[in-house]
Coordinates of C-alpha atoms and ligand atoms in Angstrom, one line a residue:
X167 CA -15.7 -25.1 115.1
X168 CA -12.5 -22.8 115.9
X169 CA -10.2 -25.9 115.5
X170 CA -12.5 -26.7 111.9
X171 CA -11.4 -23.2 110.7
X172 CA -8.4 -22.7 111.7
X173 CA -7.6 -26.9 109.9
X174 CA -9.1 -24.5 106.9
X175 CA -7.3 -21.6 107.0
X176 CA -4.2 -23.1 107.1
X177 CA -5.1 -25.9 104.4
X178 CA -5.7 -23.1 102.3
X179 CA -2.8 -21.4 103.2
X180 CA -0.8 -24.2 102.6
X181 CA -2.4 -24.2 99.0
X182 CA -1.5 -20.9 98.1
X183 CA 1.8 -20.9 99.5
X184 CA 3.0 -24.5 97.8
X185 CA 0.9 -24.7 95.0
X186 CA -0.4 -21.3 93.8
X187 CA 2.4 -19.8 94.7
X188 CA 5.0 -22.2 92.9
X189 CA 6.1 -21.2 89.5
X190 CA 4.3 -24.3 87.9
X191 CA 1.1 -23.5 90.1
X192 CA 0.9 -19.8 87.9
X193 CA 1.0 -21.6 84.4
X194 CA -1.5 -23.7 85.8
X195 CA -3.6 -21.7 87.0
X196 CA -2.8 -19.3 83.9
X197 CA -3.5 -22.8 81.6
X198 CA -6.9 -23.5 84.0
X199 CA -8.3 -19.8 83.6
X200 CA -7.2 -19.7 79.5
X201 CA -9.8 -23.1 79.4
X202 CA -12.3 -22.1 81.5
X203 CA -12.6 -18.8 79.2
X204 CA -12.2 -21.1 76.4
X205 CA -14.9 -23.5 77.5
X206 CA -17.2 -20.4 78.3
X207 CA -16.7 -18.7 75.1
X208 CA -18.1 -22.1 73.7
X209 CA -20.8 -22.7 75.2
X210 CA -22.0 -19.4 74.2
X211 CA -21.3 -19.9 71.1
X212 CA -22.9 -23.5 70.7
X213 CA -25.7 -21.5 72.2
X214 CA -26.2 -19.0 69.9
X215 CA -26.1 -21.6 67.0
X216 CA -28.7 -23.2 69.0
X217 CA -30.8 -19.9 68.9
X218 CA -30.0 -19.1 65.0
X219 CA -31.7 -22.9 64.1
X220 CA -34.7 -22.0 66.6
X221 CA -35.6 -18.6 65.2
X222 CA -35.1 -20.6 61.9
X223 CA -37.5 -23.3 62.3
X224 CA -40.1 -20.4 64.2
X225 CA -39.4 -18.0 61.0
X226 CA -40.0 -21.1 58.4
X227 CA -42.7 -22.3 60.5
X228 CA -44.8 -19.0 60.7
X229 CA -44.1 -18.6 56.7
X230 CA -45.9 -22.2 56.0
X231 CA -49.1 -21.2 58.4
X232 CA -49.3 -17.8 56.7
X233 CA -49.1 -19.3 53.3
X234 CA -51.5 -22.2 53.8
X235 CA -53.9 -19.6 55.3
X236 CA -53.4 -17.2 52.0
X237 CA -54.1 -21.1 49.9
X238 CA -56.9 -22.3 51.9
X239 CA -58.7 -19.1 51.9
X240 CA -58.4 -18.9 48.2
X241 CA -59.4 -22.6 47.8
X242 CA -62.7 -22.0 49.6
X243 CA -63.7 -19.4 47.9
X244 CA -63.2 -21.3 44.6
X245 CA -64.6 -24.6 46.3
X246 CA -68.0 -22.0 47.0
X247 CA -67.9 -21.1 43.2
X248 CA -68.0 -24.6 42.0
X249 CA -70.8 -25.1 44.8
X250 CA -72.5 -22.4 43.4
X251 CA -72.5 -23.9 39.6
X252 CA -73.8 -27.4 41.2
X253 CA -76.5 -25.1 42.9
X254 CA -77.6 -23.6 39.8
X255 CA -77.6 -26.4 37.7
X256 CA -80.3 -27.9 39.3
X257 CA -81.9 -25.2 39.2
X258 CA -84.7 -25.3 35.6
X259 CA -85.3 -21.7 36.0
X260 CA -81.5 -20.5 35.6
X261 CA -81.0 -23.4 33.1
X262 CA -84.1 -22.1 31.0
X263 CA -82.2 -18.7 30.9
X264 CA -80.4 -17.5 27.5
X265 CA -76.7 -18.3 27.5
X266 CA -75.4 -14.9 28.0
X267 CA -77.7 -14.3 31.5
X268 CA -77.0 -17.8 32.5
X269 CA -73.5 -17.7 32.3
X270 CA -73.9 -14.2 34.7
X271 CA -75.9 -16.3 37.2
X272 CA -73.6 -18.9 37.5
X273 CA -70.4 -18.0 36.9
X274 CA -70.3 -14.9 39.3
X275 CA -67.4 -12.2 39.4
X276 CA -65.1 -15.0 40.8
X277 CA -64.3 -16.4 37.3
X278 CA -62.7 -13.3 36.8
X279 CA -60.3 -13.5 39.4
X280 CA -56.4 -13.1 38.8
X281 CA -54.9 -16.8 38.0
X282 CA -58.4 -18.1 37.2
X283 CA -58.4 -19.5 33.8
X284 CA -61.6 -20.8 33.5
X285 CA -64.5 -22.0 34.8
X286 CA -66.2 -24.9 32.9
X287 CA -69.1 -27.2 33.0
X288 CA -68.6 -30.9 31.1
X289 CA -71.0 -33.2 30.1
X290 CA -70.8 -37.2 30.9
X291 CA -68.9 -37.3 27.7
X292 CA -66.2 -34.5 28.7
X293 CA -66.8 -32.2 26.1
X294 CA -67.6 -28.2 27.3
X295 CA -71.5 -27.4 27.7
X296 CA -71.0 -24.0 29.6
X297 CA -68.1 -21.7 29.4
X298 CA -67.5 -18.9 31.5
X299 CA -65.1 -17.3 28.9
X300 CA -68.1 -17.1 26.5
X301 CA -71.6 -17.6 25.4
X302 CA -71.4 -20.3 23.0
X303 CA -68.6 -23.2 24.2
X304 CA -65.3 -23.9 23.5
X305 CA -65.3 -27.0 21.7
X306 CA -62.7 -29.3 23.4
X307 CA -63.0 -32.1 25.0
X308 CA -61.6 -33.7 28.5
X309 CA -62.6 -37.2 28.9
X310 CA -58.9 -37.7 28.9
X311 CA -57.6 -36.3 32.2
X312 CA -57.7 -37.8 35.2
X313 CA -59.8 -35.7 36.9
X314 CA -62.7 -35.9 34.7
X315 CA -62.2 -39.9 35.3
X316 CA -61.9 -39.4 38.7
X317 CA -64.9 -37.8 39.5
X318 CA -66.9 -39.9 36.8
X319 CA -65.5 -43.2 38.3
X320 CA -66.2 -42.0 42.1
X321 CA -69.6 -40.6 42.6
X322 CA -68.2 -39.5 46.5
X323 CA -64.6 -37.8 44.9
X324 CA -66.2 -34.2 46.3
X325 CA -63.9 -31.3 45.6
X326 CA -60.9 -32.6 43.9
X327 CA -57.9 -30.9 43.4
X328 CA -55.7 -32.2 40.3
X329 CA -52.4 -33.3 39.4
X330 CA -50.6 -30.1 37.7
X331 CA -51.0 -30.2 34.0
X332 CA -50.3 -28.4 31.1
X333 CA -53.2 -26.1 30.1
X334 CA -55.1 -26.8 26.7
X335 CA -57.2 -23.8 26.9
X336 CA -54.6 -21.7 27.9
X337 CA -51.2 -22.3 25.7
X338 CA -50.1 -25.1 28.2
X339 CA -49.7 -22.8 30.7
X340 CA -49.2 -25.0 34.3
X341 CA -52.5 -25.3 36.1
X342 CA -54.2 -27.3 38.5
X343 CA -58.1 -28.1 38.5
X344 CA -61.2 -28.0 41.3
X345 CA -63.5 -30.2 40.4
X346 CA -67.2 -31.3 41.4
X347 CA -69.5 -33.7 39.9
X348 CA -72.7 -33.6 38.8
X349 CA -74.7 -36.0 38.9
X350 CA -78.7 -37.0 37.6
X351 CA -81.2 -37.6 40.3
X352 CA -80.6 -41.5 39.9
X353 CA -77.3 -40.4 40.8
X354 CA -75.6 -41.5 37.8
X355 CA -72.6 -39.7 36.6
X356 CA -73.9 -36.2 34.5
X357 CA -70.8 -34.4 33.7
X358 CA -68.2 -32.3 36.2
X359 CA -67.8 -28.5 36.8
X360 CA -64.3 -27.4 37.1
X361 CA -62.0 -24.2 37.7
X362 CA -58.6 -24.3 36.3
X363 CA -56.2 -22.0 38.1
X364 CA -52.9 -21.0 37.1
X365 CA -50.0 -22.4 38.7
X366 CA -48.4 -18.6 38.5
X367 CA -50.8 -17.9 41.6
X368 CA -48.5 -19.8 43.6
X369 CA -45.5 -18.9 41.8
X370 CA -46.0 -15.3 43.2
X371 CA -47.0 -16.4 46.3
X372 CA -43.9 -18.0 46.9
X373 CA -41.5 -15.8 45.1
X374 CA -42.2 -13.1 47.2
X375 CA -40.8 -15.2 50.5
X376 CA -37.5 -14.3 51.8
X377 CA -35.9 -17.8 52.5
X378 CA -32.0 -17.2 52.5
X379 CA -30.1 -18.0 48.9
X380 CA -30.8 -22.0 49.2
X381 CA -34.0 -21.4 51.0
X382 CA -37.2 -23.2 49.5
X383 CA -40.7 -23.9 49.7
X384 CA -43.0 -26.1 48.0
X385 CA -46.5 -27.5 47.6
X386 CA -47.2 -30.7 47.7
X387 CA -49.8 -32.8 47.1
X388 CA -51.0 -35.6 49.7
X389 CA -50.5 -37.9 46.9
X390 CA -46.9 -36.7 46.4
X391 CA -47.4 -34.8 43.5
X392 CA -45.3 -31.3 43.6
X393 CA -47.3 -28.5 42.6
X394 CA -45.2 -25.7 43.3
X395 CA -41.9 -25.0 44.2
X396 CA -39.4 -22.1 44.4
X397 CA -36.6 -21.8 43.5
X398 CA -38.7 -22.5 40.5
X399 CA -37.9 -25.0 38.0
X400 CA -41.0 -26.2 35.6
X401 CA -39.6 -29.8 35.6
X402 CA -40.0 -30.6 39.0
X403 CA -43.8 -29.3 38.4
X404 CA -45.7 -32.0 38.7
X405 CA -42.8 -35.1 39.6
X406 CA -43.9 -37.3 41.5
X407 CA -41.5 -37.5 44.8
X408 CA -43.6 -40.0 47.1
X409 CA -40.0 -41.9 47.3
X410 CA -38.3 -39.3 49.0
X411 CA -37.5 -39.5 52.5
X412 CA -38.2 -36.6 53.5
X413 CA -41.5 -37.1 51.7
X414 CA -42.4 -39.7 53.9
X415 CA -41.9 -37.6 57.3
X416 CA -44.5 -35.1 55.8
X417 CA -46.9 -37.5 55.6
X418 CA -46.5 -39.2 58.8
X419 CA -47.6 -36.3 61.1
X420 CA -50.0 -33.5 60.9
X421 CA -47.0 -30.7 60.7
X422 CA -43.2 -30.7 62.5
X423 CA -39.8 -30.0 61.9
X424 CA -36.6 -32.2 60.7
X425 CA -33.0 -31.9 59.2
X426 CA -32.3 -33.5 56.1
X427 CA -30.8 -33.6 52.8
X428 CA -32.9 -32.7 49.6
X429 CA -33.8 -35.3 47.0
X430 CA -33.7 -32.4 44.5
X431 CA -30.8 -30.8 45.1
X432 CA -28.8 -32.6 47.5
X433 CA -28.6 -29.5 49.9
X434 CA -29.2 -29.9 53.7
X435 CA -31.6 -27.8 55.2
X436 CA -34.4 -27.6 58.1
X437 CA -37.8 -28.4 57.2
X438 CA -40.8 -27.3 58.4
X439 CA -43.9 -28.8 57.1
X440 CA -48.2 -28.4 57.6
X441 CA -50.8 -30.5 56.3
X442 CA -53.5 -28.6 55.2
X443 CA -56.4 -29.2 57.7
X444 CA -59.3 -29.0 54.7
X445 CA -57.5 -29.7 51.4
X446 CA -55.4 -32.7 50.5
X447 CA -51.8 -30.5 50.4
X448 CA -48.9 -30.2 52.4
X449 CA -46.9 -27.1 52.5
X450 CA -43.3 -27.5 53.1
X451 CA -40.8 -24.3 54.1
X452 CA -37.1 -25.3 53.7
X453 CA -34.4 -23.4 54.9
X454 CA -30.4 -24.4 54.1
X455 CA -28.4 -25.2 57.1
X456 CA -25.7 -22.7 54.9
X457 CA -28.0 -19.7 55.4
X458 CA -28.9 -20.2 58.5
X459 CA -25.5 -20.3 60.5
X460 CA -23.5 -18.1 57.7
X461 CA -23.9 -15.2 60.2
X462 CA -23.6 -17.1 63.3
X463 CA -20.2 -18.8 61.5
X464 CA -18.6 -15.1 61.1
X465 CA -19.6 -14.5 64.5
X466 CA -18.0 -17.7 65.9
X467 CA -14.5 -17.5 63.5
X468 CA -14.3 -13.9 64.7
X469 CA -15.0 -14.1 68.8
X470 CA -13.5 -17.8 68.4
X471 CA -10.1 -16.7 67.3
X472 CA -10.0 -13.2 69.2
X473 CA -10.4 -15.8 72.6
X474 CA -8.2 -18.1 71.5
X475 CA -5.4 -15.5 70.6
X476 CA -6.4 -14.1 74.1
X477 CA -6.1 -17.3 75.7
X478 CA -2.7 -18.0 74.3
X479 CA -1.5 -14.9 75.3
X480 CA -2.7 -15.5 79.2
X481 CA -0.9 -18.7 79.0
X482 CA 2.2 -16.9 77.6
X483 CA 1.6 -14.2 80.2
X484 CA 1.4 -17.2 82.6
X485 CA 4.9 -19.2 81.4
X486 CA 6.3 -15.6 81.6
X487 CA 5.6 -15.0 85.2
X488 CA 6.2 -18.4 86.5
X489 CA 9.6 -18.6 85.0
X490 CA 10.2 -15.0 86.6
X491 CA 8.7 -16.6 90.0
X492 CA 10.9 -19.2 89.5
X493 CA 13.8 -16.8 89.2
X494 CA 13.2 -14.9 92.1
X495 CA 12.5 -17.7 94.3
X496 CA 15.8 -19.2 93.3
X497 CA 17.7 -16.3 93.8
X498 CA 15.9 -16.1 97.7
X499 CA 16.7 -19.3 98.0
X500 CA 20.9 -18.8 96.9
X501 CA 20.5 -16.1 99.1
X502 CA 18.9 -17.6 102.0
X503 CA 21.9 -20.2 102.0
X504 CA 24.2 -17.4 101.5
X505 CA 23.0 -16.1 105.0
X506 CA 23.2 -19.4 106.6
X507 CA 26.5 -20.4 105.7
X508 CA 29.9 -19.8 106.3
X509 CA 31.9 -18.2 103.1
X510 CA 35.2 -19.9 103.4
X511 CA 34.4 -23.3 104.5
X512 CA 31.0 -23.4 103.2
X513 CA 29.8 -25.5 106.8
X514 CA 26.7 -23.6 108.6
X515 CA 27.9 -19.9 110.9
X516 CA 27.5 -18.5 113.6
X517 CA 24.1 -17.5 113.1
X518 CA 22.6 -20.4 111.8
X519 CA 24.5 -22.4 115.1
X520 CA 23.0 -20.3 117.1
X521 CA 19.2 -21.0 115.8
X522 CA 20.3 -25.3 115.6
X523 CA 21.4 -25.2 119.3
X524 CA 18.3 -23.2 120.2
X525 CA 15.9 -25.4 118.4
X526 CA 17.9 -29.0 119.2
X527 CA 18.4 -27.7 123.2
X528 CA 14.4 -27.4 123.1
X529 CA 13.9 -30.6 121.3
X530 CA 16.1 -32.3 123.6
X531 CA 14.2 -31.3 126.7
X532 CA 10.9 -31.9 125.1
X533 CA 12.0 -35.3 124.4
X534 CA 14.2 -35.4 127.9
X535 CA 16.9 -37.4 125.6
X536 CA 21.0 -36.8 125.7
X537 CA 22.3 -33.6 123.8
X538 CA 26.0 -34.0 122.9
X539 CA 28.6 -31.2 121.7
X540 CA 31.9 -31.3 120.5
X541 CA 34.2 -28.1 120.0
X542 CA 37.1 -28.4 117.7
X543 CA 40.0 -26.1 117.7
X544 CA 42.8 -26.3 115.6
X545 CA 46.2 -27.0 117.3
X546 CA 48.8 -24.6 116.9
X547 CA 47.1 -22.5 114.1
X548 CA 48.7 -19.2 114.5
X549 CA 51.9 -20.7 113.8
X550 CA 50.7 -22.3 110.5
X551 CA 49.5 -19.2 109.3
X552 CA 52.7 -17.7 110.6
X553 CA 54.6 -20.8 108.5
X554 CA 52.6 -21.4 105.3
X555 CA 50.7 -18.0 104.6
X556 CA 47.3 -16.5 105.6
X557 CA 45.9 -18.0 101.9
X558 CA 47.7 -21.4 103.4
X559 CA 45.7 -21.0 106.2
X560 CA 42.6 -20.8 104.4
X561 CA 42.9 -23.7 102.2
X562 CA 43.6 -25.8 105.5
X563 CA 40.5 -24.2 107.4
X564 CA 38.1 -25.5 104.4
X565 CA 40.2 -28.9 104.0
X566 CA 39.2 -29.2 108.0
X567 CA 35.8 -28.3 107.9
X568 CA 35.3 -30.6 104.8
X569 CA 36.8 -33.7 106.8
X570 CA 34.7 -32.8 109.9
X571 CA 31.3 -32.1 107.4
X572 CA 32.2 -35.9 106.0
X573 CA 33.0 -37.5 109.0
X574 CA 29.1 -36.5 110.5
X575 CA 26.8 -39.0 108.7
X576 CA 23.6 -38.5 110.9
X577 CA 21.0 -36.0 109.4
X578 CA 20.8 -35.0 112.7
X579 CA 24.0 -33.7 113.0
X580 CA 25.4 -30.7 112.3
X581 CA 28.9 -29.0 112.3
X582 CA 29.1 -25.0 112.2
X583 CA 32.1 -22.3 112.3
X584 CA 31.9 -21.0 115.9
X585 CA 34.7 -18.4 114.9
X586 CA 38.4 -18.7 113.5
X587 CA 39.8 -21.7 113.5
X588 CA 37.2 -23.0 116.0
X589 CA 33.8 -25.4 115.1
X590 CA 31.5 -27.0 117.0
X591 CA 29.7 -30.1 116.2
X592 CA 26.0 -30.5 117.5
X593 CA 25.0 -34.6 118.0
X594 CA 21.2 -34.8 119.1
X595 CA 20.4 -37.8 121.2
X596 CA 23.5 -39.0 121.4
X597 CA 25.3 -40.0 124.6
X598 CA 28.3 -39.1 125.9
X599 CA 30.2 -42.1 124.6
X600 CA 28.8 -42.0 121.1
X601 CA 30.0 -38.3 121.2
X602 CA 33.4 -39.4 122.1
X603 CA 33.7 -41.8 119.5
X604 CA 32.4 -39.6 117.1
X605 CA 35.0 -36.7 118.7
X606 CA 37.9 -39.5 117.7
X607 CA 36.9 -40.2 114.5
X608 CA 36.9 -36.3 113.9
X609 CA 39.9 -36.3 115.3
X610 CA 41.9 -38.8 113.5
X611 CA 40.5 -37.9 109.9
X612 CA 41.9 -34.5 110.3
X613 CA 45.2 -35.9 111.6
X614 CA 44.7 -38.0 108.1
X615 CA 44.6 -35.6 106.3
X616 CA 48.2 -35.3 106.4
X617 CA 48.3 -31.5 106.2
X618 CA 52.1 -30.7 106.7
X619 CA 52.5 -28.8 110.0
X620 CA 56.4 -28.0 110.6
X621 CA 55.6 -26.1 113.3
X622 CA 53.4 -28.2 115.0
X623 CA 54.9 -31.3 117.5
X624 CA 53.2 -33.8 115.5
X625 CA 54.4 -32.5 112.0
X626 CA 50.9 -32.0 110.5
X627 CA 47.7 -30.1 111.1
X628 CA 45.8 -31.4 113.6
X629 CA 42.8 -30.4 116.2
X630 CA 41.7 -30.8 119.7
X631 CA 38.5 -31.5 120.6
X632 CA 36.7 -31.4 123.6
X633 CA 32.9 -33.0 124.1
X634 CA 30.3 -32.5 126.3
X635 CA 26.8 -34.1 126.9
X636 CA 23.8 -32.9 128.8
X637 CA 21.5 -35.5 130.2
X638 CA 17.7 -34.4 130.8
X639 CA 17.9 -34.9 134.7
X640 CA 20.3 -31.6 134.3
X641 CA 19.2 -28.6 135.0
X642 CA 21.3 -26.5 133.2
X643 CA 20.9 -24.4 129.9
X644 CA 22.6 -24.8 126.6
X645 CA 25.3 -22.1 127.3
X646 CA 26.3 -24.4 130.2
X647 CA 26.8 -27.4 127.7
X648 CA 29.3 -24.8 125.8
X649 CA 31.2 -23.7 128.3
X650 CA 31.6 -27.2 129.9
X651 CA 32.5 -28.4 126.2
X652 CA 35.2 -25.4 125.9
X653 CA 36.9 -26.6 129.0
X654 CA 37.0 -30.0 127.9
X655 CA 38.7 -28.6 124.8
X656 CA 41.3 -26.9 126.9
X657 CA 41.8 -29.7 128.8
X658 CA 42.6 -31.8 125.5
X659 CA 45.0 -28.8 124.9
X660 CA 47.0 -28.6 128.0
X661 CA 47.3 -32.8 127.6
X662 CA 49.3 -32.2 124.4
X663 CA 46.9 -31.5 121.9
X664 CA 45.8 -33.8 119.0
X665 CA 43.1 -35.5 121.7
X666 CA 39.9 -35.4 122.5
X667 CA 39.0 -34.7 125.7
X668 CA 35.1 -34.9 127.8
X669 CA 33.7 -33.1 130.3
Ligands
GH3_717 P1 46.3 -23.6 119.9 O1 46.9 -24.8 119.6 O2 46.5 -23.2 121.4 O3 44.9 -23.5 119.5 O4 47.1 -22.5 119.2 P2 46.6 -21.6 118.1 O5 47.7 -20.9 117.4 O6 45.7 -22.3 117.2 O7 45.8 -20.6 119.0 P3 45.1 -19.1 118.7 O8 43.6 -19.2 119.1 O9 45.9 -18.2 119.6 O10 45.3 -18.7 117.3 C1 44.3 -18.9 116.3 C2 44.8 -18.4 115.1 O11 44.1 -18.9 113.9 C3 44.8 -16.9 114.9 C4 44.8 -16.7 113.4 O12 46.1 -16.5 113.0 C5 44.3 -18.0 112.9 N1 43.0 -17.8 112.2 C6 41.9 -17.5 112.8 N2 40.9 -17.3 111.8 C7 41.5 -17.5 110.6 C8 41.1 -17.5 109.3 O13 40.0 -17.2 109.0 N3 42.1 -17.7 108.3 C9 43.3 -18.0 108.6 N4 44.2 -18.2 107.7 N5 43.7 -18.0 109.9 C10 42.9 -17.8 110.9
MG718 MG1 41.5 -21.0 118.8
MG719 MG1 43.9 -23.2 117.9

């Protein structure tokens, strides 16, 4: 379990540290937390667009049951008047009454209702027998419409509700009829009662709704027949639209909800649609997909560009600080190398030699394999700088270190300035003879380099070297390896220089 968490802790460490860390890891990250807002800030807003067409279609659906409540209440109160005149008609004593009292008992205070035009009792021939506008009849005759053929042609027609037509009675106002038939006892056809009731009744009743600017409602027959519809247009009174699609989904459930695009008008909107349980009508609440998310649109162009602006500017805040990451870590890193290295020859120093031999001396005993070191000392350097000039001098210490940097091709291997004109060259795992081959070829390459040496017996700059190894059955320390190194390097010196010289 320890092992599990500490495997985790330093996973994660090694996450923040190389990835989060890194200059590309904080525009990342700034990119990853900028979508994440993004993506949050969407689906809230595809939420609330969800929300705006559900309290739509609860608003539009409430509106339809409240107004085929207000119609079916007002139908069955005229659907009992027309009862009533059935009643009475077959009744001799009311019949025997003069036409004045008669027309009291049958046509009760309903025929004076608002948006009742008349109530009227025809004979088998259509023409008027009783009129509940007055005491002797209105002579017109009605054999023509449809729902005086109806009801004569269809002894079980019961309470019919008409087609919308244009009123004779009352200067063509729009109307629609309730009908009932009378009939003799043989049951043949005697004649129908009807009440005609002005279209305006649902005209108000609609135009009163609040339904957004391209909201609607309608009426509709069962038969496809509109009755009524607002906005209000008397030439789509009474079309027939039984060819309309969305026409055809009112019919084929009892009530429901749907998208689509109007017939009419061509505008798309949410409908909500009840068929009457009682009366052969459907009621049909529209409202336009415009209205309904012109708010929530607003809303969403308002919060989407605020978190979009807000989102660029975390990414820019991101870039900013990853470049300035960079910048730094750069500059720790120039400066990191600074501290390793050696200014004038640019091989490792002191420091960093010291930190090589520590960690290669452990390495080497871990592994109990050979440890090599050389130590090269310039012959005769005093005098050069004596001859050619301190700045002389210089440019021959870096031409050295350069050869002795080239001439070590292992990774492994590394050369350092041990001090002045001195450098020691660290060979991991390598033998004494490889380290004395390597010590020649050192050696020669600076001898190659032809630096001109007047002073020197061999006419050029050259360097001693002197190599020692440590083998793991040893039991000495790294110190040990130096010294035995630096008196192999003496050695080389008191031979005549220019050599190389082992332990
Ligand atoms: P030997 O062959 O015995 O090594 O003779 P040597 O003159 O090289 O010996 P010594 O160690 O006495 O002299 C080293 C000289 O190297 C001393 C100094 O003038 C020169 N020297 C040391 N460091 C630098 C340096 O950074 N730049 C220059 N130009 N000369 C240096
Ligand atoms: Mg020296
Ligand atoms: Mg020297």
């Amino acid at each position: 379990m320890e092992k599990r968490n500490n495997w985790f802790r330093s996973s994660a460490n090694r996450l923040l540290q190389g990835k989060l860390a890194s200059p590309n890891g904080v525009v990342y990250g700034g990119v990853l937390v900028a979508l994440m807002m993004l993506s949050l800030c969407a689906i809230v807003l595809y939420q609330s667009r969800r929300d705006a067409l559900d309290r739509t279609a609860e608003t539009s659906r409430n509106v339809a049951l409240i107004a085929e409540r207000d119609i079916e209440r007002n139908f069955e109160l005229y659907g009992l008047s027309l009862q009533a005149v059935v009643d009475g008609l077959h009744q001799p004593d009311v019949m025997a009454l003069p036409p004045h009292l008669r027309r009291l008992v049958l046509f009760d205070r309903a025929a004076t209702a608002k948006y009742l035009e008349s109530m009227l009792v025809l004979d088998e021939s259509g023409n008027i027998v009783i009129d509940s506008a007055s005491d002797v009849p209105r002579k017109r005759n009605f054999a023509d419409r449809k729902y005086f053929s109806v009801q004569r042609d269809n002894p079980s027609s019961g309470l019919y509700i008409s087609d919308p037509f244009r009123s004779r009675l009352h200067n063509g106002a729009p109307s629609i009829v309730l009908s009932r038939r009378l009939s003799h006892l043989d049951g043949s056809f005697a004649g129908i009662v009807v009440i005609a009731i002005d279209l305006e009744y649902f005209h108000n009743l609609f135009a009163g709704l609040s339904l957004g600017p391209h909201g609607s409602v309608a009426l509709i027959g069962r038969d496809g027949i509109m009755i009524m519809r607002q906005p209000y247009d008397p030439r789509i009174i009474g079309r027939d639209i039984r060819g309309a699609s969305t026409f055809q989904r009112f019919v084929a459930t009892q009530e429901g909800s749907f998208s689509d695009t109007a017939s009419i008008d061509g505008v798309r909107r949410l409908y909500s649609f009840k068929n009457f349980p009682h009366l052969p009508l459907i009621i049909m609440v529209a409202a336009a997909e415009q209205d309904i998310y012109a708010a929530w649109r607003q809303r969403a162009l308002t919060i989407g560009a605020l978190m979009l602006g807000f989102g660029c500017g975390f990414v820019g805040l991101s870039a900013v600080l990853g470049a300035q990451l960079r910048r730094r870590m750069r500059a720790e890193s120039e400066l990191q190398l600074l501290a390793r290295t050696d200014d004038l020859t640019g091989l490792h120093n002191r420091r960093t030699l010291g930190e090589i031999l520590d960690a290669e001396w452990r390495r080497a005993k871990r592994t109990r394999t050979v440890f090599s070191l050389l130590f090269v000392d310039i012959d005769r350097f005093k005098a050069y700088n004596d001859t050619y000039g301190h700045q002389a001098g210089d440019d021959a210490l870096a031409a050295v270190a350069r050869c002795i940097g080239e001439t070590i091709r292992r990774p492994a291997d590394s050369a350092a300035r041990y001090g002045g004109e001195e450098f020691i060259v660290v060979l991991p795992d390598t033998p004494a003879a490889g380290a004395s081959l390597i010590a020649e070829k050192i050696r020669s390459a600076i001898s190659e380099l032809g630096i001109e040496h007047a002073s020197s017996e061999y006419g050029r700059v050259t360097a001693s070297i002197g190599a020692a190894s440590w083998q793991p059955e040893q039991n000495s320390d790294v110190t040990a390896v130096i010294k035995a190194a630096d008196e192999a390097l003496y050695n080389a010196k008191t031979m005549g220089r220019n050599r190389v010289s082992s332990s």
